[in-house]
Amino acid sequence: MDLKAYYERLGIERPAVLDKAALDKIIQAHQCSIPFEDLECNYLKKKVLVDTDSLFNKIITNKRGGYCFELNGLFKHFLEETGFDVFSVFCRVRSFDRPVMHRGNFIRFSDGLYFADVGFGGPMPYGCVKLEDGLKQDIFGETFWFEKADDYWWNLKRLNEEGETESVLYMTTQPQPDIEFEAMNYFCCTNPEGRFVTLTLVNLRRPDGYYSITDREFKSKVGDRVEERTLTTDEEFRETLSKYFGINL
């Protein structure tokens, strides 16, 4: 992997020390530089390829985004080649009743495991979260924590904007090889009733807010300023992708 090109895409330097602070900086840069998007299967009607070479070409060389099997898949190999001890796991999204259909990553440090996610279309932590039962952690102004469900599964929870507890993801800590995610990826991008096939989703985090498109509804939140509008034409849709998300189709 061309690590220099990857770090240039993130807009940061390769860290000299591989610690939690360095990982947090990488996660933040990733979430603010590379958008979550399902345009490949939703808008372009193409097969989603998840081998490392295809992902690097799409996300880094061609400056696109992707969804979890793409973003977190490539991110795992990027962290690995940077020098982190990282592995991928099965996750279940808690906001709707579905089987395991998300890929997350854990990084091993001397004091335990930390969860890192750059490919979740929902409320993902703006840094890594330590795997410790009940330990509430301030992740750059947001509160996340893990609760152990049983011997094999953990709940990732957070406090939402109303101060209420919300379940985000349900996951194992058993390492999974890349091949285990191929069937899930195929199902998500070919199922005619699947979320990513039927609904256009694009979002990009900003340090002070976010940009998002759900179907053809665009929303921009920058500080206290909120803008919402409907993208009524294909030209307007493509112009918005280019201007706010850096995606040129």
PDB file of C-alpha atoms in Angstrom:
ATOM      1  CA  MET A   1       0.000   0.000   0.000  1.00  0.00           C
ATOM      2  CA  ASP A   2       1.180   3.504  -0.844  1.00  0.00           C
ATOM      3  CA  LEU A   3       1.053   4.920   2.676  1.00  0.00           C
ATOM      4  CA  LYS A   4       2.290   8.332   1.512  1.00  0.00           C
ATOM      5  CA  ALA A   5      -0.723   8.706  -0.781  1.00  0.00           C
ATOM      6  CA  TYR A   6      -3.083   7.550   1.968  1.00  0.00           C
ATOM      7  CA  TYR A   7      -1.741  10.071   4.484  1.00  0.00           C
ATOM      8  CA  GLU A   8      -1.910  12.807   1.842  1.00  0.00           C
ATOM      9  CA  ARG A   9      -5.584  11.923   1.310  1.00  0.00           C
ATOM     10  CA  LEU A  10      -6.104  12.354   5.062  1.00  0.00           C
ATOM     11  CA  GLY A  11      -4.118  15.591   5.132  1.00  0.00           C
ATOM     12  CA  ILE A  12      -1.865  14.533   8.016  1.00  0.00           C
ATOM     13  CA  GLU A  13       1.668  13.263   8.538  1.00  0.00           C
ATOM     14  CA  ARG A  14       2.464   9.655   9.367  1.00  0.00           C
ATOM     15  CA  PRO A  15       2.828   9.468  13.180  1.00  0.00           C
ATOM     16  CA  ALA A  16       6.237   8.838  14.689  1.00  0.00           C
ATOM     17  CA  VAL A  17       4.703   7.199  17.782  1.00  0.00           C
ATOM     18  CA  LEU A  18       1.897   4.666  17.453  1.00  0.00           C
ATOM     19  CA  ASP A  19      -0.172   5.458  20.536  1.00  0.00           C
ATOM     20  CA  LYS A  20      -3.810   6.278  21.295  1.00  0.00           C
ATOM     21  CA  ALA A  21      -3.330   9.969  20.524  1.00  0.00           C
ATOM     22  CA  ALA A  22      -1.960   9.114  17.085  1.00  0.00           C
ATOM     23  CA  LEU A  23      -4.867   6.755  16.422  1.00  0.00           C
ATOM     24  CA  ASP A  24      -7.392   9.404  17.458  1.00  0.00           C
ATOM     25  CA  LYS A  25      -5.803  11.907  15.071  1.00  0.00           C
ATOM     26  CA  ILE A  26      -5.967   9.391  12.211  1.00  0.00           C
ATOM     27  CA  ILE A  27      -9.621   8.551  12.926  1.00  0.00           C
ATOM     28  CA  GLN A  28     -10.597  12.230  13.021  1.00  0.00           C
ATOM     29  CA  ALA A  29      -8.778  13.006   9.775  1.00  0.00           C
ATOM     30  CA  HIS A  30     -10.346   9.969   8.110  1.00  0.00           C
ATOM     31  CA  GLN A  31     -13.904  10.856   9.120  1.00  0.00           C
ATOM     32  CA  CYS A  32     -13.426  14.469   7.946  1.00  0.00           C
ATOM     33  CA  SER A  33     -11.659  13.611   4.667  1.00  0.00           C
ATOM     34  CA  ILE A  34     -13.280  10.473   3.262  1.00  0.00           C
ATOM     35  CA  PRO A  35     -17.089  10.367   3.020  1.00  0.00           C
ATOM     36  CA  PHE A  36     -19.399   7.493   3.815  1.00  0.00           C
ATOM     37  CA  GLU A  37     -21.345   6.805   0.611  1.00  0.00           C
ATOM     38  CA  ASP A  38     -23.241   4.005  -1.109  1.00  0.00           C
ATOM     39  CA  LEU A  39     -23.218   5.521  -4.608  1.00  0.00           C
ATOM     40  CA  GLU A  40     -21.552   2.511  -6.200  1.00  0.00           C
ATOM     41  CA  CYS A  41     -24.542   0.212  -5.728  1.00  0.00           C
ATOM     42  CA  ASN A  42     -27.269   2.829  -5.289  1.00  0.00           C
ATOM     43  CA  TYR A  43     -26.603   5.484  -7.933  1.00  0.00           C
ATOM     44  CA  LEU A  44     -24.078   3.947 -10.320  1.00  0.00           C
ATOM     45  CA  LYS A  45     -25.573   0.433 -10.103  1.00  0.00           C
ATOM     46  CA  LYS A  46     -22.164  -1.223 -10.044  1.00  0.00           C
ATOM     47  CA  LYS A  47     -20.720  -4.159  -8.164  1.00  0.00           C
ATOM     48  CA  VAL A  48     -18.928  -3.200  -4.956  1.00  0.00           C
ATOM     49  CA  LEU A  49     -15.405  -4.638  -4.942  1.00  0.00           C
ATOM     50  CA  VAL A  50     -13.740  -5.104  -1.567  1.00  0.00           C
ATOM     51  CA  ASP A  51     -10.266  -6.403  -2.421  1.00  0.00           C
ATOM     52  CA  THR A  52      -7.541  -4.068  -1.160  1.00  0.00           C
ATOM     53  CA  ASP A  53      -6.271  -2.954  -4.579  1.00  0.00           C
ATOM     54  CA  SER A  54      -9.762  -2.016  -5.804  1.00  0.00           C
ATOM     55  CA  LEU A  55     -10.516  -0.154  -2.578  1.00  0.00           C
ATOM     56  CA  PHE A  56      -7.257   1.788  -2.659  1.00  0.00           C
ATOM     57  CA  ASN A  57      -7.839   2.779  -6.275  1.00  0.00           C
ATOM     58  CA  LYS A  58     -11.397   3.935  -5.570  1.00  0.00           C
ATOM     59  CA  ILE A  59     -10.977   5.645  -2.193  1.00  0.00           C
ATOM     60  CA  ILE A  60      -7.437   7.013  -2.300  1.00  0.00           C
ATOM     61  CA  THR A  61      -6.518   7.380  -5.974  1.00  0.00           C
ATOM     62  CA  ASN A  62      -9.952   8.430  -7.271  1.00  0.00           C
ATOM     63  CA  LYS A  63     -10.929  10.264  -4.070  1.00  0.00           C
ATOM     64  CA  ARG A  64     -14.241   8.516  -3.529  1.00  0.00           C
ATOM     65  CA  GLY A  65     -15.772   7.216  -0.308  1.00  0.00           C
ATOM     66  CA  GLY A  66     -17.511   3.979   0.526  1.00  0.00           C
ATOM     67  CA  TYR A  67     -19.537   2.117   3.102  1.00  0.00           C
ATOM     68  CA  CYS A  68     -18.372  -0.052   6.007  1.00  0.00           C
ATOM     69  CA  PHE A  69     -17.004  -3.059   4.113  1.00  0.00           C
ATOM     70  CA  GLU A  70     -15.000  -0.663   1.955  1.00  0.00           C
ATOM     71  CA  LEU A  71     -13.887   2.029   4.403  1.00  0.00           C
ATOM     72  CA  ASN A  72     -13.218  -0.107   7.466  1.00  0.00           C
ATOM     73  CA  GLY A  73     -11.773  -2.867   5.294  1.00  0.00           C
ATOM     74  CA  LEU A  74      -9.174  -0.586   3.696  1.00  0.00           C
ATOM     75  CA  PHE A  75      -8.632   1.198   7.024  1.00  0.00           C
ATOM     76  CA  LYS A  76      -7.691  -2.092   8.674  1.00  0.00           C
ATOM     77  CA  HIS A  77      -4.907  -2.728   6.143  1.00  0.00           C
ATOM     78  CA  PHE A  78      -3.788   0.911   6.303  1.00  0.00           C
ATOM     79  CA  LEU A  79      -3.396   0.738  10.080  1.00  0.00           C
ATOM     80  CA  GLU A  80      -1.671  -2.626   9.786  1.00  0.00           C
ATOM     81  CA  GLU A  81       0.921  -1.295   7.348  1.00  0.00           C
ATOM     82  CA  THR A  82       1.395   1.818   9.477  1.00  0.00           C
ATOM     83  CA  GLY A  83       2.364  -0.527  12.315  1.00  0.00           C
ATOM     84  CA  PHE A  84      -0.708  -0.847  14.530  1.00  0.00           C
ATOM     85  CA  ASP A  85      -1.860  -4.235  15.844  1.00  0.00           C
ATOM     86  CA  VAL A  86      -5.382  -4.329  14.362  1.00  0.00           C
ATOM     87  CA  PHE A  87      -8.107  -6.845  13.531  1.00  0.00           C
ATOM     88  CA  SER A  88     -11.659  -6.697  12.140  1.00  0.00           C
ATOM     89  CA  VAL A  89     -14.849  -7.924  13.831  1.00  0.00           C
ATOM     90  CA  PHE A  90     -18.519  -8.576  13.123  1.00  0.00           C
ATOM     91  CA  CYS A  91     -20.923  -5.811  14.220  1.00  0.00           C
ATOM     92  CA  ARG A  92     -24.693  -5.490  14.248  1.00  0.00           C
ATOM     93  CA  VAL A  93     -26.301  -2.067  13.835  1.00  0.00           C
ATOM     94  CA  ARG A  94     -28.727  -1.461  16.710  1.00  0.00           C
ATOM     95  CA  SER A  95     -30.980   1.177  15.102  1.00  0.00           C
ATOM     96  CA  PHE A  96     -32.867  -1.457  13.102  1.00  0.00           C
ATOM     97  CA  ASP A  97     -33.428  -5.192  13.405  1.00  0.00           C
ATOM     98  CA  ARG A  98     -30.984  -6.781  10.982  1.00  0.00           C
ATOM     99  CA  PRO A  99     -28.380  -9.560  11.126  1.00  0.00           C
ATOM    100  CA  VAL A 100     -24.656  -8.801  11.325  1.00  0.00           C
ATOM    101  CA  MET A 101     -24.000  -6.326   8.481  1.00  0.00           C
ATOM    102  CA  HIS A 102     -21.227  -4.039   9.678  1.00  0.00           C
ATOM    103  CA  ARG A 103     -17.441  -4.316   9.836  1.00  0.00           C
ATOM    104  CA  GLY A 104     -15.548  -2.702  12.682  1.00  0.00           C
ATOM    105  CA  ASN A 105     -11.935  -2.729  13.874  1.00  0.00           C
ATOM    106  CA  PHE A 106     -10.157  -3.231  17.180  1.00  0.00           C
ATOM    107  CA  ILE A 107      -6.600  -2.079  17.882  1.00  0.00           C
ATOM    108  CA  ARG A 108      -4.466  -3.698  20.578  1.00  0.00           C
ATOM    109  CA  PHE A 109      -2.504  -1.435  22.885  1.00  0.00           C
ATOM    110  CA  SER A 110      -0.585  -2.442  26.005  1.00  0.00           C
ATOM    111  CA  ASP A 111      -3.554  -1.512  28.225  1.00  0.00           C
ATOM    112  CA  GLY A 112      -6.216  -3.357  26.215  1.00  0.00           C
ATOM    113  CA  LEU A 113      -8.431  -3.204  23.118  1.00  0.00           C
ATOM    114  CA  TYR A 114      -9.744  -0.014  21.507  1.00  0.00           C
ATOM    115  CA  PHE A 115     -12.551   0.171  18.942  1.00  0.00           C
ATOM    116  CA  ALA A 116     -12.071   2.322  15.828  1.00  0.00           C
ATOM    117  CA  ASP A 117     -14.673   2.986  13.142  1.00  0.00           C
ATOM    118  CA  VAL A 118     -14.403   5.183  10.037  1.00  0.00           C
ATOM    119  CA  GLY A 119     -17.164   3.535   8.011  1.00  0.00           C
ATOM    120  CA  PHE A 120     -20.411   3.821   9.946  1.00  0.00           C
ATOM    121  CA  GLY A 121     -23.147   5.935   8.425  1.00  0.00           C
ATOM    122  CA  GLY A 122     -24.545   6.676  11.884  1.00  0.00           C
ATOM    123  CA  PRO A 123     -23.115   8.270  15.038  1.00  0.00           C
ATOM    124  CA  MET A 124     -19.586   6.870  15.140  1.00  0.00           C
ATOM    125  CA  PRO A 125     -17.064   7.954  17.801  1.00  0.00           C
ATOM    126  CA  TYR A 126     -14.689  10.759  16.776  1.00  0.00           C
ATOM    127  CA  GLY A 127     -11.798   8.708  18.177  1.00  0.00           C
ATOM    128  CA  CYS A 128     -11.127   5.238  19.578  1.00  0.00           C
ATOM    129  CA  VAL A 129     -13.150   3.757  22.460  1.00  0.00           C
ATOM    130  CA  LYS A 130     -11.580   1.488  25.065  1.00  0.00           C
ATOM    131  CA  LEU A 131     -13.226  -1.899  25.546  1.00  0.00           C
ATOM    132  CA  GLU A 132     -13.974  -1.812  29.269  1.00  0.00           C
ATOM    133  CA  ASP A 133     -17.344  -2.669  30.765  1.00  0.00           C
ATOM    134  CA  GLY A 134     -19.209   0.473  31.844  1.00  0.00           C
ATOM    135  CA  LEU A 135     -16.301   2.896  31.393  1.00  0.00           C
ATOM    136  CA  LYS A 136     -17.843   6.129  30.080  1.00  0.00           C
ATOM    137  CA  GLN A 137     -15.404   7.998  27.887  1.00  0.00           C
ATOM    138  CA  ASP A 138     -15.459  11.558  26.629  1.00  0.00           C
ATOM    139  CA  ILE A 139     -14.625  11.297  22.919  1.00  0.00           C
ATOM    140  CA  PHE A 140     -14.075  14.937  21.953  1.00  0.00           C
ATOM    141  CA  GLY A 141     -17.276  16.168  23.573  1.00  0.00           C
ATOM    142  CA  GLU A 142     -19.363  13.030  23.037  1.00  0.00           C
ATOM    143  CA  THR A 143     -19.846  10.208  25.540  1.00  0.00           C
ATOM    144  CA  PHE A 144     -19.403   6.578  24.455  1.00  0.00           C
ATOM    145  CA  TRP A 145     -18.931   3.376  26.431  1.00  0.00           C
ATOM    146  CA  PHE A 146     -19.113  -0.404  26.199  1.00  0.00           C
ATOM    147  CA  GLU A 147     -21.387  -2.724  28.144  1.00  0.00           C
ATOM    148  CA  LYS A 148     -20.719  -6.444  28.151  1.00  0.00           C
ATOM    149  CA  ALA A 149     -23.723  -8.455  26.947  1.00  0.00           C
ATOM    150  CA  ASP A 150     -22.374 -11.989  27.494  1.00  0.00           C
ATOM    151  CA  ASP A 151     -19.168 -13.971  27.072  1.00  0.00           C
ATOM    152  CA  TYR A 152     -19.000 -13.162  23.356  1.00  0.00           C
ATOM    153  CA  TRP A 153     -20.813  -9.886  22.608  1.00  0.00           C
ATOM    154  CA  TRP A 154     -20.501  -6.245  23.622  1.00  0.00           C
ATOM    155  CA  ASN A 155     -22.806  -3.218  23.262  1.00  0.00           C
ATOM    156  CA  LEU A 156     -21.384   0.138  22.196  1.00  0.00           C
ATOM    157  CA  LYS A 157     -23.551   2.889  23.669  1.00  0.00           C
ATOM    158  CA  ARG A 158     -23.578   6.671  23.701  1.00  0.00           C
ATOM    159  CA  LEU A 159     -25.407   9.678  25.083  1.00  0.00           C
ATOM    160  CA  ASN A 160     -27.352  11.339  22.274  1.00  0.00           C
ATOM    161  CA  GLU A 161     -28.014  15.067  21.899  1.00  0.00           C
ATOM    162  CA  GLU A 162     -30.980  14.815  24.273  1.00  0.00           C
ATOM    163  CA  GLY A 163     -28.784  13.189  26.927  1.00  0.00           C
ATOM    164  CA  GLU A 164     -30.490   9.816  26.533  1.00  0.00           C
ATOM    165  CA  THR A 165     -28.688   6.474  26.333  1.00  0.00           C
ATOM    166  CA  GLU A 166     -28.647   5.038  22.830  1.00  0.00           C
ATOM    167  CA  SER A 167     -27.330   1.668  21.637  1.00  0.00           C
ATOM    168  CA  VAL A 168     -25.125   2.093  18.574  1.00  0.00           C
ATOM    169  CA  LEU A 169     -23.479  -1.239  17.727  1.00  0.00           C
ATOM    170  CA  TYR A 170     -23.441  -4.808  19.021  1.00  0.00           C
ATOM    171  CA  MET A 171     -20.173  -6.631  18.341  1.00  0.00           C
ATOM    172  CA  THR A 172     -17.868  -9.546  19.051  1.00  0.00           C
ATOM    173  CA  THR A 173     -14.155  -9.355  19.779  1.00  0.00           C
ATOM    174  CA  GLN A 174     -13.279 -12.428  17.726  1.00  0.00           C
ATOM    175  CA  PRO A 175     -10.888 -11.495  14.875  1.00  0.00           C
ATOM    176  CA  GLN A 176     -12.298 -12.091  11.393  1.00  0.00           C
ATOM    177  CA  PRO A 177     -10.347 -12.384   8.108  1.00  0.00           C
ATOM    178  CA  ASP A 178     -11.313 -10.357   5.042  1.00  0.00           C
ATOM    179  CA  ILE A 179     -13.036 -13.289   3.344  1.00  0.00           C
ATOM    180  CA  GLU A 180     -15.707 -13.446   6.059  1.00  0.00           C
ATOM    181  CA  PHE A 181     -17.079 -10.068   4.935  1.00  0.00           C
ATOM    182  CA  GLU A 182     -17.426 -10.900   1.239  1.00  0.00           C
ATOM    183  CA  ALA A 183     -20.855 -12.541   1.514  1.00  0.00           C
ATOM    184  CA  MET A 184     -22.153  -9.669   3.681  1.00  0.00           C
ATOM    185  CA  ASN A 185     -20.893  -7.128   1.164  1.00  0.00           C
ATOM    186  CA  TYR A 186     -22.503  -9.032  -1.696  1.00  0.00           C
ATOM    187  CA  PHE A 187     -25.825  -9.195   0.151  1.00  0.00           C
ATOM    188  CA  CYS A 188     -25.802  -5.505   1.063  1.00  0.00           C
ATOM    189  CA  CYS A 189     -25.071  -4.278  -2.455  1.00  0.00           C
ATOM    190  CA  THR A 190     -27.250  -6.726  -4.433  1.00  0.00           C
ATOM    191  CA  ASN A 191     -30.342  -7.317  -2.264  1.00  0.00           C
ATOM    192  CA  PRO A 192     -33.096  -5.423  -4.178  1.00  0.00           C
ATOM    193  CA  GLU A 193     -34.748  -4.442  -0.897  1.00  0.00           C
ATOM    194  CA  GLY A 194     -31.493  -3.606   0.871  1.00  0.00           C
ATOM    195  CA  ARG A 195     -30.890  -0.232   2.489  1.00  0.00           C
ATOM    196  CA  PHE A 196     -27.880   0.606   0.334  1.00  0.00           C
ATOM    197  CA  VAL A 197     -29.560  -0.403  -2.903  1.00  0.00           C
ATOM    198  CA  THR A 198     -32.777   1.541  -2.287  1.00  0.00           C
ATOM    199  CA  LEU A 199     -31.572   4.637  -0.401  1.00  0.00           C
ATOM    200  CA  THR A 200     -28.862   7.135  -1.332  1.00  0.00           C
ATOM    201  CA  LEU A 201     -26.684   7.830   1.708  1.00  0.00           C
ATOM    202  CA  VAL A 202     -23.715  10.224   1.721  1.00  0.00           C
ATOM    203  CA  ASN A 203     -22.211  11.923   4.751  1.00  0.00           C
ATOM    204  CA  LEU A 204     -18.979  13.596   5.742  1.00  0.00           C
ATOM    205  CA  ARG A 205     -17.988  14.763   9.185  1.00  0.00           C
ATOM    206  CA  ARG A 206     -16.531  18.188   9.856  1.00  0.00           C
ATOM    207  CA  PRO A 207     -14.762  19.271  13.039  1.00  0.00           C
ATOM    208  CA  ASP A 208     -17.679  21.679  13.590  1.00  0.00           C
ATOM    209  CA  GLY A 209     -20.560  19.739  12.047  1.00  0.00           C
ATOM    210  CA  TYR A 210     -21.337  17.584   9.012  1.00  0.00           C
ATOM    211  CA  TYR A 211     -22.718  17.366   5.474  1.00  0.00           C
ATOM    212  CA  SER A 212     -25.233  14.692   4.522  1.00  0.00           C
ATOM    213  CA  ILE A 213     -27.491  13.496   1.734  1.00  0.00           C
ATOM    214  CA  THR A 214     -30.339  11.104   2.499  1.00  0.00           C
ATOM    215  CA  ASP A 215     -32.166  10.151  -0.681  1.00  0.00           C
ATOM    216  CA  ARG A 216     -32.065  13.584  -2.337  1.00  0.00           C
ATOM    217  CA  GLU A 217     -32.346  15.644   0.846  1.00  0.00           C
ATOM    218  CA  PHE A 218     -29.152  17.611   1.538  1.00  0.00           C
ATOM    219  CA  LYS A 219     -28.317  18.912   5.003  1.00  0.00           C
ATOM    220  CA  SER A 220     -25.367  21.018   6.102  1.00  0.00           C
ATOM    221  CA  LYS A 221     -24.651  21.746   9.767  1.00  0.00           C
ATOM    222  CA  VAL A 222     -21.654  23.986  10.398  1.00  0.00           C
ATOM    223  CA  GLY A 223     -21.520  25.299  13.941  1.00  0.00           C
ATOM    224  CA  ASP A 224     -24.972  26.743  14.651  1.00  0.00           C
ATOM    225  CA  ARG A 225     -25.785  27.244  10.979  1.00  0.00           C
ATOM    226  CA  VAL A 226     -28.087  24.645   9.423  1.00  0.00           C
ATOM    227  CA  GLU A 227     -29.014  24.451   5.746  1.00  0.00           C
ATOM    228  CA  GLU A 228     -31.500  21.992   4.256  1.00  0.00           C
ATOM    229  CA  ARG A 229     -32.650  21.636   0.650  1.00  0.00           C
ATOM    230  CA  THR A 230     -33.920  19.094  -1.831  1.00  0.00           C
ATOM    231  CA  LEU A 231     -31.663  18.217  -4.755  1.00  0.00           C
ATOM    232  CA  THR A 232     -34.284  18.258  -7.482  1.00  0.00           C
ATOM    233  CA  THR A 233     -32.117  17.564 -10.535  1.00  0.00           C
ATOM    234  CA  ASP A 234     -29.322  15.139 -11.304  1.00  0.00           C
ATOM    235  CA  GLU A 235     -27.065  18.086 -12.142  1.00  0.00           C
ATOM    236  CA  GLU A 236     -27.684  19.648  -8.727  1.00  0.00           C
ATOM    237  CA  PHE A 237     -27.064  16.292  -7.056  1.00  0.00           C
ATOM    238  CA  ARG A 238     -23.683  15.870  -8.803  1.00  0.00           C
ATOM    239  CA  GLU A 239     -22.682  19.480  -8.121  1.00  0.00           C
ATOM    240  CA  THR A 240     -23.429  18.998  -4.408  1.00  0.00           C
ATOM    241  CA  LEU A 241     -21.397  15.782  -4.332  1.00  0.00           C
ATOM    242  CA  SER A 242     -18.454  17.633  -5.847  1.00  0.00           C
ATOM    243  CA  LYS A 243     -18.682  20.828  -3.767  1.00  0.00           C
ATOM    244  CA  TYR A 244     -19.307  19.359  -0.306  1.00  0.00           C
ATOM    245  CA  PHE A 245     -17.977  15.796  -0.477  1.00  0.00           C
ATOM    246  CA  GLY A 246     -15.208  16.036  -3.099  1.00  0.00           C
ATOM    247  CA  ILE A 247     -16.868  13.281  -5.156  1.00  0.00           C
ATOM    248  CA  ASN A 248     -16.723  13.749  -8.902  1.00  0.00           C
ATOM    249  CA  LEU A 249     -18.663  11.116 -10.825  1.00  0.00           C
TER     250      LEU A 249
END
